[in-house]
Tab-separated table of C-alpha atoms in Angstrom:
chain	number	residue	atom	x	y	z
A	59	MET	CA	166.616	254.588	107.592
A	60	HIS	CA	166.486	250.850	107.610
A	61	SER	CA	164.659	248.825	104.994
A	62	THR	CA	163.254	245.538	106.049
A	63	SER	CA	162.214	242.807	103.688
A	64	PRO	CA	159.457	240.412	104.658
A	65	SER	CA	160.740	237.010	105.676
A	66	ILE	CA	159.810	234.193	103.363
A	67	GLN	CA	157.955	231.482	105.172
A	68	PRO	CA	157.740	228.014	103.645
A	69	ASN	CA	154.342	227.095	102.396
A	70	SER	CA	153.429	224.048	104.389
A	71	ASN	CA	150.445	223.325	102.159
A	72	ARG	CA	152.636	223.395	99.057
A	73	LEU	CA	155.148	221.033	100.664
A	74	SER	CA	152.454	218.621	101.735
A	75	VAL	CA	150.932	218.629	98.251
A	76	GLY	CA	154.354	217.928	96.750
A	77	LYS	CA	154.873	214.993	99.077
A	78	VAL	CA	151.472	213.608	98.181
A	79	VAL	CA	152.218	213.936	94.459
A	80	ARG	CA	155.544	212.131	94.835
A	81	LEU	CA	153.913	209.395	96.896
A	82	LEU	CA	151.194	208.902	94.283
A	83	ALA	CA	153.816	208.742	91.544
A	84	VAL	CA	155.707	206.023	93.414
A	85	LEU	CA	152.533	204.038	94.094
A	86	SER	CA	151.342	204.305	90.500
A	87	GLY	CA	154.745	203.201	89.233
A	88	SER	CA	154.662	200.236	91.595
A	89	ALA	CA	151.191	199.346	90.349
A	90	TRP	CA	152.373	199.365	86.735
A	91	LEU	CA	155.428	197.282	87.593
A	92	ALA	CA	153.287	194.812	89.505
A	93	GLY	CA	151.797	193.732	86.173
A	94	CYS	CA	155.233	192.931	84.743
A	95	ASP	CA	156.404	189.328	84.891
A	96	LEU	CA	160.177	189.528	85.157
A	97	ILE	CA	160.619	185.913	84.164
A	98	VAL	CA	164.415	186.116	84.382
A	99	MET	CA	164.074	186.937	88.078
A	100	ASN	CA	161.214	184.478	88.594
A	101	PRO	CA	162.288	181.380	86.619
A	102	ALA	CA	160.828	177.878	86.612
A	103	GLY	CA	163.957	175.787	86.076
A	104	ASP	CA	166.850	175.010	88.399
A	105	VAL	CA	169.540	176.249	85.988
A	106	ALA	CA	167.760	179.589	85.544
A	107	VAL	CA	167.276	179.810	89.325
A	108	GLN	CA	171.028	179.448	89.861
A	109	GLN	CA	171.677	182.090	87.205
A	110	ARG	CA	169.199	184.431	88.901
A	111	ASN	CA	170.883	183.882	92.258
A	112	LEU	CA	174.217	184.699	90.645
A	113	ILE	CA	172.810	187.989	89.355
A	114	ILE	CA	171.412	188.890	92.774
A	115	ALA	CA	174.614	187.971	94.631
A	116	SER	CA	176.825	189.873	92.170
A	117	THR	CA	174.606	192.945	92.372
A	118	ALA	CA	174.546	192.823	96.180
A	119	LEU	CA	178.342	192.597	96.366
A	120	MET	CA	178.775	195.603	94.091
A	121	LEU	CA	176.201	197.587	96.059
A	122	LEU	CA	178.387	197.172	99.153
A	123	VAL	CA	180.558	199.878	97.643
A	124	ILE	CA	178.046	201.845	95.618
A	125	VAL	CA	175.468	202.459	98.376
A	126	PRO	CA	177.946	203.744	101.008
A	127	VAL	CA	179.640	205.990	98.446
A	128	ILE	CA	176.311	207.534	97.410
A	129	ALA	CA	175.249	207.970	101.033
A	130	LEU	CA	178.583	209.495	102.093
A	131	THR	CA	178.423	211.912	99.175
A	132	PHE	CA	175.284	213.464	100.617
A	133	VAL	CA	176.660	213.295	104.175
A	134	PHE	CA	179.876	215.115	103.225
A	135	ALA	CA	178.000	217.672	101.132
A	136	TRP	CA	175.756	218.443	104.100
A	137	ARG	CA	178.408	218.361	106.820
A	138	TYR	CA	180.958	220.476	104.992
A	139	ARG	CA	178.583	223.007	103.490
A	140	ALA	CA	179.682	226.630	103.550
A	141	THR	CA	177.214	227.629	106.280
A	142	ASN	CA	178.350	224.932	108.753
A	143	THR	CA	180.918	226.737	110.852
A	144	ASP	CA	181.278	223.800	113.257
A	145	ALA	CA	182.897	221.555	110.632
A	146	THR	CA	186.667	221.254	110.829
A	147	TYR	CA	188.447	223.143	108.059
A	148	ASP	CA	191.838	221.592	107.308
A	149	PRO	CA	193.088	222.581	103.816
A	150	ASP	CA	196.465	220.868	104.419
A	151	TRP	CA	194.983	217.416	105.043
A	152	HIS	CA	196.144	214.886	102.414
A	153	HIS	CA	196.454	211.417	103.917
A	154	SER	CA	194.832	208.980	106.335
A	155	THR	CA	196.204	205.457	106.750
A	156	GLN	CA	192.954	204.154	108.216
A	157	LEU	CA	190.952	205.579	105.330
A	158	GLU	CA	193.392	204.162	102.754
A	159	VAL	CA	193.056	200.698	104.324
A	160	VAL	CA	189.272	200.852	104.050
A	161	ILE	CA	189.330	202.266	100.499
A	162	TRP	CA	191.574	199.460	99.198
A	163	THR	CA	190.567	196.508	101.365
A	164	VAL	CA	186.800	196.559	100.750
A	165	PRO	CA	186.995	196.624	96.913
A	166	LEU	CA	189.739	193.986	97.005
A	167	LEU	CA	187.565	191.650	99.069
A	168	ILE	CA	184.626	192.245	96.726
A	169	ILE	CA	186.753	191.459	93.664
A	170	ILE	CA	187.992	188.261	95.312
A	171	ALA	CA	184.416	187.235	96.105
A	172	LEU	CA	183.227	188.030	92.569
A	173	GLY	CA	186.156	186.106	91.097
A	174	ALA	CA	185.383	183.060	93.226
A	175	MET	CA	181.706	183.198	92.274
A	176	THR	CA	182.579	183.536	88.591
A	177	TRP	CA	185.010	180.609	88.700
A	178	ILE	CA	182.582	178.298	90.497
A	179	SER	CA	179.503	179.241	88.470
A	180	THR	CA	181.386	179.024	85.157
A	181	HIS	CA	182.014	175.329	85.816
A	182	THR	CA	178.798	174.551	87.663
A	183	LEU	CA	176.550	176.175	85.032
A	184	ASP	CA	178.516	174.987	81.991
A	185	PRO	CA	175.740	174.224	79.438
A	186	TYR	CA	177.735	171.227	78.136
A	187	ARG	CA	177.919	169.685	81.600
A	188	PRO	CA	175.237	167.099	82.468
A	189	LEU	CA	173.057	168.070	85.391
A	190	SER	CA	173.983	166.805	88.837
A	191	ARG	CA	170.707	167.927	90.399
A	192	ILE	CA	167.166	168.772	89.351
A	193	ALA	CA	166.523	171.158	92.251
A	194	PRO	CA	168.278	172.322	95.425
A	195	ASN	CA	169.171	169.294	97.564
A	196	GLN	CA	167.617	166.996	94.922
A	197	PRO	CA	170.240	165.087	92.908
A	198	VAL	CA	169.262	163.521	89.616
A	199	PRO	CA	167.749	160.095	90.384
A	200	ALA	CA	169.843	157.223	89.082
A	201	ASP	CA	166.876	155.673	87.254
A	202	VAL	CA	165.878	158.873	85.411
A	203	LYS	CA	166.962	159.064	81.781
A	204	PRO	CA	167.344	162.583	80.319
A	205	LEU	CA	164.996	163.578	77.519
A	206	SER	CA	166.926	164.105	74.286
A	207	VAL	CA	165.802	166.968	72.029
A	208	GLU	CA	167.415	168.147	68.788
A	209	VAL	CA	166.797	171.817	68.005
A	210	VAL	CA	167.105	173.441	64.569
A	211	ALA	CA	166.775	177.219	64.122
A	212	LEU	CA	165.118	177.862	60.755
A	213	ASP	CA	164.099	181.070	58.933
A	214	TRP	CA	162.038	182.056	60.993
A	215	LYS	CA	160.766	179.194	63.087
A	216	TRP	CA	161.986	176.442	65.367
A	217	LEU	CA	162.119	172.710	64.655
A	218	PHE	CA	162.263	170.239	67.544
A	219	ILE	CA	163.148	166.604	66.902
A	220	TYR	CA	162.771	163.905	69.546
A	221	PRO	CA	165.127	161.201	68.212
A	222	GLU	CA	164.283	158.602	70.843
A	223	LEU	CA	160.549	159.105	70.401
A	224	GLY	CA	160.632	159.399	66.614
A	225	ILE	CA	158.505	162.582	66.503
A	226	ALA	CA	159.036	166.257	65.681
A	227	SER	CA	157.227	169.571	66.033
A	228	VAL	CA	157.507	173.132	64.753
A	229	ASN	CA	157.220	176.115	67.104
A	230	GLU	CA	156.155	173.933	70.022
A	231	MET	CA	158.185	171.932	72.494
A	232	ALA	CA	157.039	169.871	75.440
A	233	ALA	CA	158.931	168.216	78.268
A	234	PRO	CA	158.031	166.586	81.591
A	235	ALA	CA	158.754	168.593	84.701
A	236	ASN	CA	161.654	167.534	86.941
A	237	VAL	CA	163.223	165.477	84.158
A	238	PRO	CA	166.650	166.536	82.795
A	239	ILE	CA	166.686	167.632	79.159
A	240	THR	CA	169.669	167.250	76.839
A	241	PHE	CA	169.625	169.630	73.865
A	242	ARG	CA	171.634	169.435	70.643
A	243	ILE	CA	171.286	172.750	68.856
A	244	THR	CA	172.146	173.898	65.332
A	245	SER	CA	170.882	176.260	62.623
A	246	SER	CA	169.950	175.879	58.987
A	247	SER	CA	171.377	179.137	57.631
A	248	VAL	CA	172.384	181.953	60.021
A	249	TRP	CA	173.190	182.446	63.685
A	250	ASN	CA	170.385	182.457	66.222
A	251	THR	CA	170.155	181.927	69.952
A	252	PHE	CA	167.961	179.324	71.617
A	253	TYR	CA	166.507	180.999	74.696
A	254	VAL	CA	163.794	179.949	77.137
A	255	PRO	CA	164.183	182.561	79.907
A	256	ALA	CA	162.318	180.449	82.463
A	257	MET	CA	164.633	177.460	81.890
A	258	ALA	CA	168.207	178.599	81.177
A	259	GLY	CA	170.344	181.227	79.480
A	260	MET	CA	170.875	181.818	75.774
A	261	ILE	CA	172.748	179.232	73.695
A	262	TYR	CA	173.950	179.986	70.167
A	263	ALA	CA	172.564	178.045	67.205
A	264	MET	CA	175.065	178.107	64.323
A	265	PRO	CA	174.968	176.453	60.881
A	266	GLY	CA	177.370	173.556	60.453
A	267	MET	CA	178.095	173.543	64.188
A	268	GLN	CA	176.521	171.943	67.233
A	269	THR	CA	176.032	173.454	70.664
A	270	LYS	CA	174.625	171.720	73.723
A	271	LEU	CA	172.502	172.567	76.712
A	272	HIS	CA	171.521	170.581	79.792
A	273	ALA	CA	168.553	171.979	81.696
A	274	VAL	CA	165.407	171.082	83.617
A	275	MET	CA	162.004	172.594	84.325
A	276	ASN	CA	160.658	172.335	87.867
A	277	GLN	CA	157.265	173.956	87.375
A	278	GLU	CA	154.407	173.033	85.083
A	279	GLY	CA	152.994	175.595	82.703
A	280	ASP	CA	153.354	177.200	79.289
A	281	PHE	CA	156.402	179.377	78.723
A	282	THR	CA	157.794	181.386	75.811
A	283	GLY	CA	160.949	180.593	73.882
A	284	ILE	CA	162.618	183.168	71.675
A	285	SER	CA	165.651	183.890	69.570
A	286	GLY	CA	167.913	186.564	71.013
A	287	GLN	CA	170.039	186.968	67.866
A	288	TYR	CA	168.774	189.182	65.049
A	289	SER	CA	168.474	187.034	61.939
A	290	GLY	CA	166.415	188.906	59.368
A	291	SER	CA	162.959	190.311	58.718
A	292	GLY	CA	161.075	187.516	60.508
A	293	PHE	CA	163.162	187.648	63.672
A	294	SER	CA	160.553	189.446	65.781
A	295	ARG	CA	158.065	186.599	65.315
A	296	MET	CA	160.547	183.759	65.743
A	297	ASN	CA	158.979	182.528	68.965
A	298	PHE	CA	157.809	179.138	70.178
A	299	LYS	CA	155.762	177.646	72.998
A	300	PHE	CA	157.540	175.618	75.665
A	301	ARG	CA	155.137	173.354	77.551
A	302	SER	CA	156.261	171.947	80.895
A	303	LEU	CA	153.908	169.068	81.760
A	304	ASN	CA	153.551	166.313	84.284
A	305	GLN	CA	154.453	162.838	83.054
A	306	GLN	CA	150.879	161.962	82.128
A	307	GLY	CA	150.423	165.223	80.252
A	308	PHE	CA	153.677	164.697	78.385
A	309	ASP	CA	152.672	161.157	77.397
A	310	GLU	CA	149.390	162.519	76.059
A	311	TRP	CA	151.255	165.189	74.082
A	312	VAL	CA	153.552	162.561	72.575
A	313	ALA	CA	150.543	160.458	71.595
A	314	LYS	CA	148.934	163.516	69.983
A	315	VAL	CA	152.064	164.248	67.945
A	316	ARG	CA	152.393	160.596	66.894
A	317	SER	CA	148.836	160.691	65.594
A	318	ALA	CA	149.885	163.282	63.020
A	319	THR	CA	149.952	161.664	59.586
A	320	GLY	CA	152.730	163.755	58.075
A	321	PRO	CA	156.273	162.351	58.227
A	322	LEU	CA	159.371	164.522	58.470
A	323	ASP	CA	161.867	163.364	55.870
A	324	ARG	CA	164.462	165.174	53.789
A	325	ASN	CA	161.972	166.303	51.165
A	326	VAL	CA	159.596	167.717	53.767
A	327	TYR	CA	162.471	169.395	55.585
A	328	THR	CA	163.687	171.011	52.342
A	329	GLU	CA	160.291	172.668	51.995
A	330	LEU	CA	160.131	173.497	55.697
A	331	GLU	CA	163.467	175.338	55.756
A	332	LYS	CA	162.257	177.893	53.201
A	333	PRO	CA	161.887	181.334	54.828
A	334	SER	CA	158.452	181.887	56.372
A	335	GLU	CA	157.030	183.937	59.222
A	336	ALA	CA	154.405	183.400	61.934
A	337	VAL	CA	154.252	179.678	61.171
A	338	PRO	CA	151.561	177.834	63.138
A	339	ILE	CA	152.393	174.819	65.287
A	340	GLN	CA	153.000	171.688	63.221
A	341	HIS	CA	153.473	168.060	64.274
A	342	TYR	CA	155.204	165.151	62.543
A	343	GLY	CA	154.373	161.619	63.642
A	344	THR	CA	157.563	160.100	62.232
A	345	VAL	CA	161.072	161.400	61.538
A	346	GLU	CA	163.613	160.095	59.066
A	347	GLY	CA	166.625	158.644	60.826
A	348	GLY	CA	169.794	160.734	60.759
A	349	LEU	CA	167.975	163.886	59.636
A	350	PHE	CA	169.475	166.092	62.359
A	351	ASP	CA	172.995	164.903	61.544
A	352	ALA	CA	172.360	165.728	57.865
A	353	ILE	CA	171.136	169.212	58.856
A	354	LEU	CA	174.191	169.628	61.059
A	355	GLY	CA	176.449	168.492	58.214
A	356	LEU	CA	174.755	170.827	55.700
A	357	CYS	CA	174.038	167.887	53.409
A	358	VAL	CA	170.271	167.402	53.454
A	359	ALA	CA	169.958	168.079	49.721
A	360	PRO	CA	171.167	165.269	47.438
A	361	GLY	CA	174.707	165.639	46.132
A	362	GLN	CA	175.976	167.980	48.846
A	363	MET	CA	179.110	167.168	50.800
A	364	CYS	CA	178.706	166.763	54.534
A	365	VAL	CA	180.942	168.723	56.864
A	366	HIS	CA	182.488	165.567	58.283
A	367	GLU	CA	183.442	164.468	54.741
A	368	MET	CA	185.144	167.813	54.217
A	369	HIS	CA	187.061	167.394	57.474
A	370	HIS	CA	188.140	163.903	56.456
A	371	ILE	CA	189.462	165.166	53.113
A	372	ASP	CA	191.375	167.931	54.882
A	373	ARG	CA	192.904	165.459	57.325
A	374	MET	CA	194.010	163.303	54.394
A	375	GLY	CA	195.833	166.270	52.837
A	376	GLY	CA	193.238	167.166	50.207
A	377	SER	CA	191.950	165.408	47.133
A	378	SER	CA	193.570	166.823	44.027
A	379	GLU	CA	191.859	164.410	41.615
A	380	GLY	CA	188.340	165.101	42.839
A	381	SER	CA	188.800	168.764	43.717
A	382	GLU	CA	186.511	170.095	40.978
A	383	GLU	CA	183.707	167.682	41.816
A	384	ASN	CA	184.152	168.370	45.527
A	385	ARG	CA	183.941	172.114	44.897
A	386	LYS	CA	180.531	171.704	43.281
A	387	ARG	CA	179.321	169.662	46.251
A	388	LEU	CA	180.418	172.446	48.614
A	389	ASP	CA	178.235	175.135	47.043
A	390	TYR	CA	175.877	175.765	49.974
A	391	ASP	CA	175.296	179.502	49.984
A	392	ASN	CA	173.776	179.819	46.518
A	393	ARG	CA	171.337	176.920	46.662
A	394	ARG	CA	168.428	179.150	47.719
A	395	LEU	CA	169.293	181.801	45.178
A	396	GLU	CA	169.223	179.214	42.388
A	397	ARG	CA	165.786	178.045	43.540
A	398	GLY	CA	164.544	181.610	43.932
A	399	GLU	CA	164.138	181.205	47.696
A	400	GLU	CA	166.839	183.532	48.975
A	401	PRO	CA	165.814	185.149	52.287
A	402	SER	CA	165.271	188.878	52.206
A	403	GLY	CA	168.262	190.842	53.419
A	404	ALA	CA	170.812	193.502	52.589
A	405	THR	CA	172.872	191.544	50.068
A	406	PHE	CA	174.506	194.557	48.389
A	407	PRO	CA	177.376	195.235	47.763
A	408	ALA	CA	179.141	191.913	48.320
A	409	SER	CA	176.756	189.949	46.080
A	410	GLY	CA	175.986	192.668	43.531
A	411	ARG	CA	172.250	192.312	44.286
A	412	ALA	CA	170.261	195.098	45.843
A	413	PRO	CA	168.282	194.544	49.073
A	414	ARG	CA	164.845	193.121	48.472
A	415	SER	CA	161.888	192.199	50.601
A	416	PRO	CA	158.462	190.718	49.770
A	417	GLU	CA	156.729	193.481	51.700
A	418	GLU	CA	157.564	196.940	52.922
A	419	PRO	CA	157.943	197.538	56.675
A	420	GLN	CA	155.187	199.602	58.233
A	421	GLY	CA	155.813	203.325	57.955
A	422	VAL	CA	158.574	203.015	55.344
A	423	MET	CA	158.267	204.673	51.946
A	424	PRO	CA	157.958	202.169	49.075
A	425	ARG	CA	161.154	201.419	47.279
A	426	GLY	CA	161.482	202.464	43.670
A	427	ASP	CA	163.691	204.180	41.144
A	428	ASP	CA	162.882	207.578	42.648
A	429	ASN	CA	163.528	206.350	46.168
A	430	ALA	CA	166.887	204.859	45.285
A	431	ASN	CA	168.225	208.295	44.330
A	432	ARG	CA	166.598	210.387	47.032
A	433	PRO	CA	169.001	212.562	49.054
A	434	GLY	CA	170.485	211.039	52.150
A	435	SER	CA	169.848	207.434	51.185
A	436	GLY	CA	173.551	206.641	50.930
A	437	GLN	CA	172.787	203.045	49.870
A	438	PRO	CA	173.333	201.883	46.320
A	439	GLY	CA	170.169	200.737	44.604
A	440	ALA	CA	169.430	197.944	42.212
A	441	GLY	CA	171.038	199.760	39.313
A	442	SER	CA	174.245	200.606	41.116
A	443	GLY	CA	176.215	197.872	39.428
A	444	PRO	CA	178.305	195.094	40.875
A	445	ALA	CA	180.234	195.185	44.082
A	446	PRO	CA	183.407	197.298	44.277
A	447	SER	CA	186.424	195.683	42.747
A	448	GLN	CA	188.128	195.153	46.091
A	449	LEU	CA	185.233	192.887	47.095
A	450	ASN	CA	185.447	190.819	43.919
A	451	THR	CA	189.150	190.108	43.886
A	452	GLN	CA	190.146	186.609	42.859
A	453	PRO	CA	193.387	184.839	43.739
A	454	ASN	CA	195.999	184.881	41.019
A	455	GLU	CA	197.009	181.310	41.716
A	456	PRO	CA	194.941	178.349	42.828
A	457	HIS	CA	195.112	177.460	46.490
A	458	ARG	CA	197.676	174.819	47.314
A	459	HIS	CA	197.074	172.346	50.115
């Protein structure tokens, strides 16, 4: 007696429905992605265009290995499946000179190509290097003078000073299209990164230090500038508007800023650098001379020693007679604490002060005495005492130069 089982026939309707579902999923995903503006891959400045091309070329070179390997994986799995009796079975096979040549030569050539691209682009796209062109096959005209802009990253806003024009703005920058821009960048307190994705890559902004960037915008329009370095509670709203205008539009913008009655001097800057969030655009019709250099030297406030003075004293071997007075002039970090303007942040345990913030983040339980001791917190609260002794160690002997 033979038992027969019914043969299972594929359900053509089910397969067709599955194909339709997958097709709809792909189309819907494409529709969603169509609304995304991948500005890094669609930039408006020549430097960013070269950086985008570098990304595309590097990815394409690496895919020369990745795509064939993925494809051959499926080919081998199908060809040498257990049910394919026509495939050659050779368990003693262990070497093929031709295959070894291909395996080693192709990656070697790709690495050489990537190395050459990295070497060339590292020098060509050096942010400190003045631009040699404003667009492909368009060198910088000899009669075009770069626009000079001084950038200061504040808590949590951006200050732009135009030293040659004598104006300044907060959270708004404008520049004429197809004109080279020379940036000098620094920070008032902590590290940030100056980043306009449509124009060029990220450049660090560091207190007491200056970084540079040379870039150009080739398209007119309004673009977004951000900070890519986390710097405290107001980081997420530390954005600014970058306006790329034609020459007439830029001249009108400059005239509008110059019409602002408020000057930007050291006293105004001292108030401006206090931590604040979501600051509206502000304009200053005049700027005190040498303000950016004072910000860079950390000596805006009266009586503070500038960084270049400190370097001069160090080069001279120190100043033993004025050391005590110089030490007082070097007290930068506590100036906000003494004025009651210290930015919110996790200051414990190094400072002995518990974290504080003017407002609680959304969805977070309010801080309090009960919260400080709740299980799993693991963070010392306000009443936890000073920092551990190993963080408060003092040298036994004074430092000798």
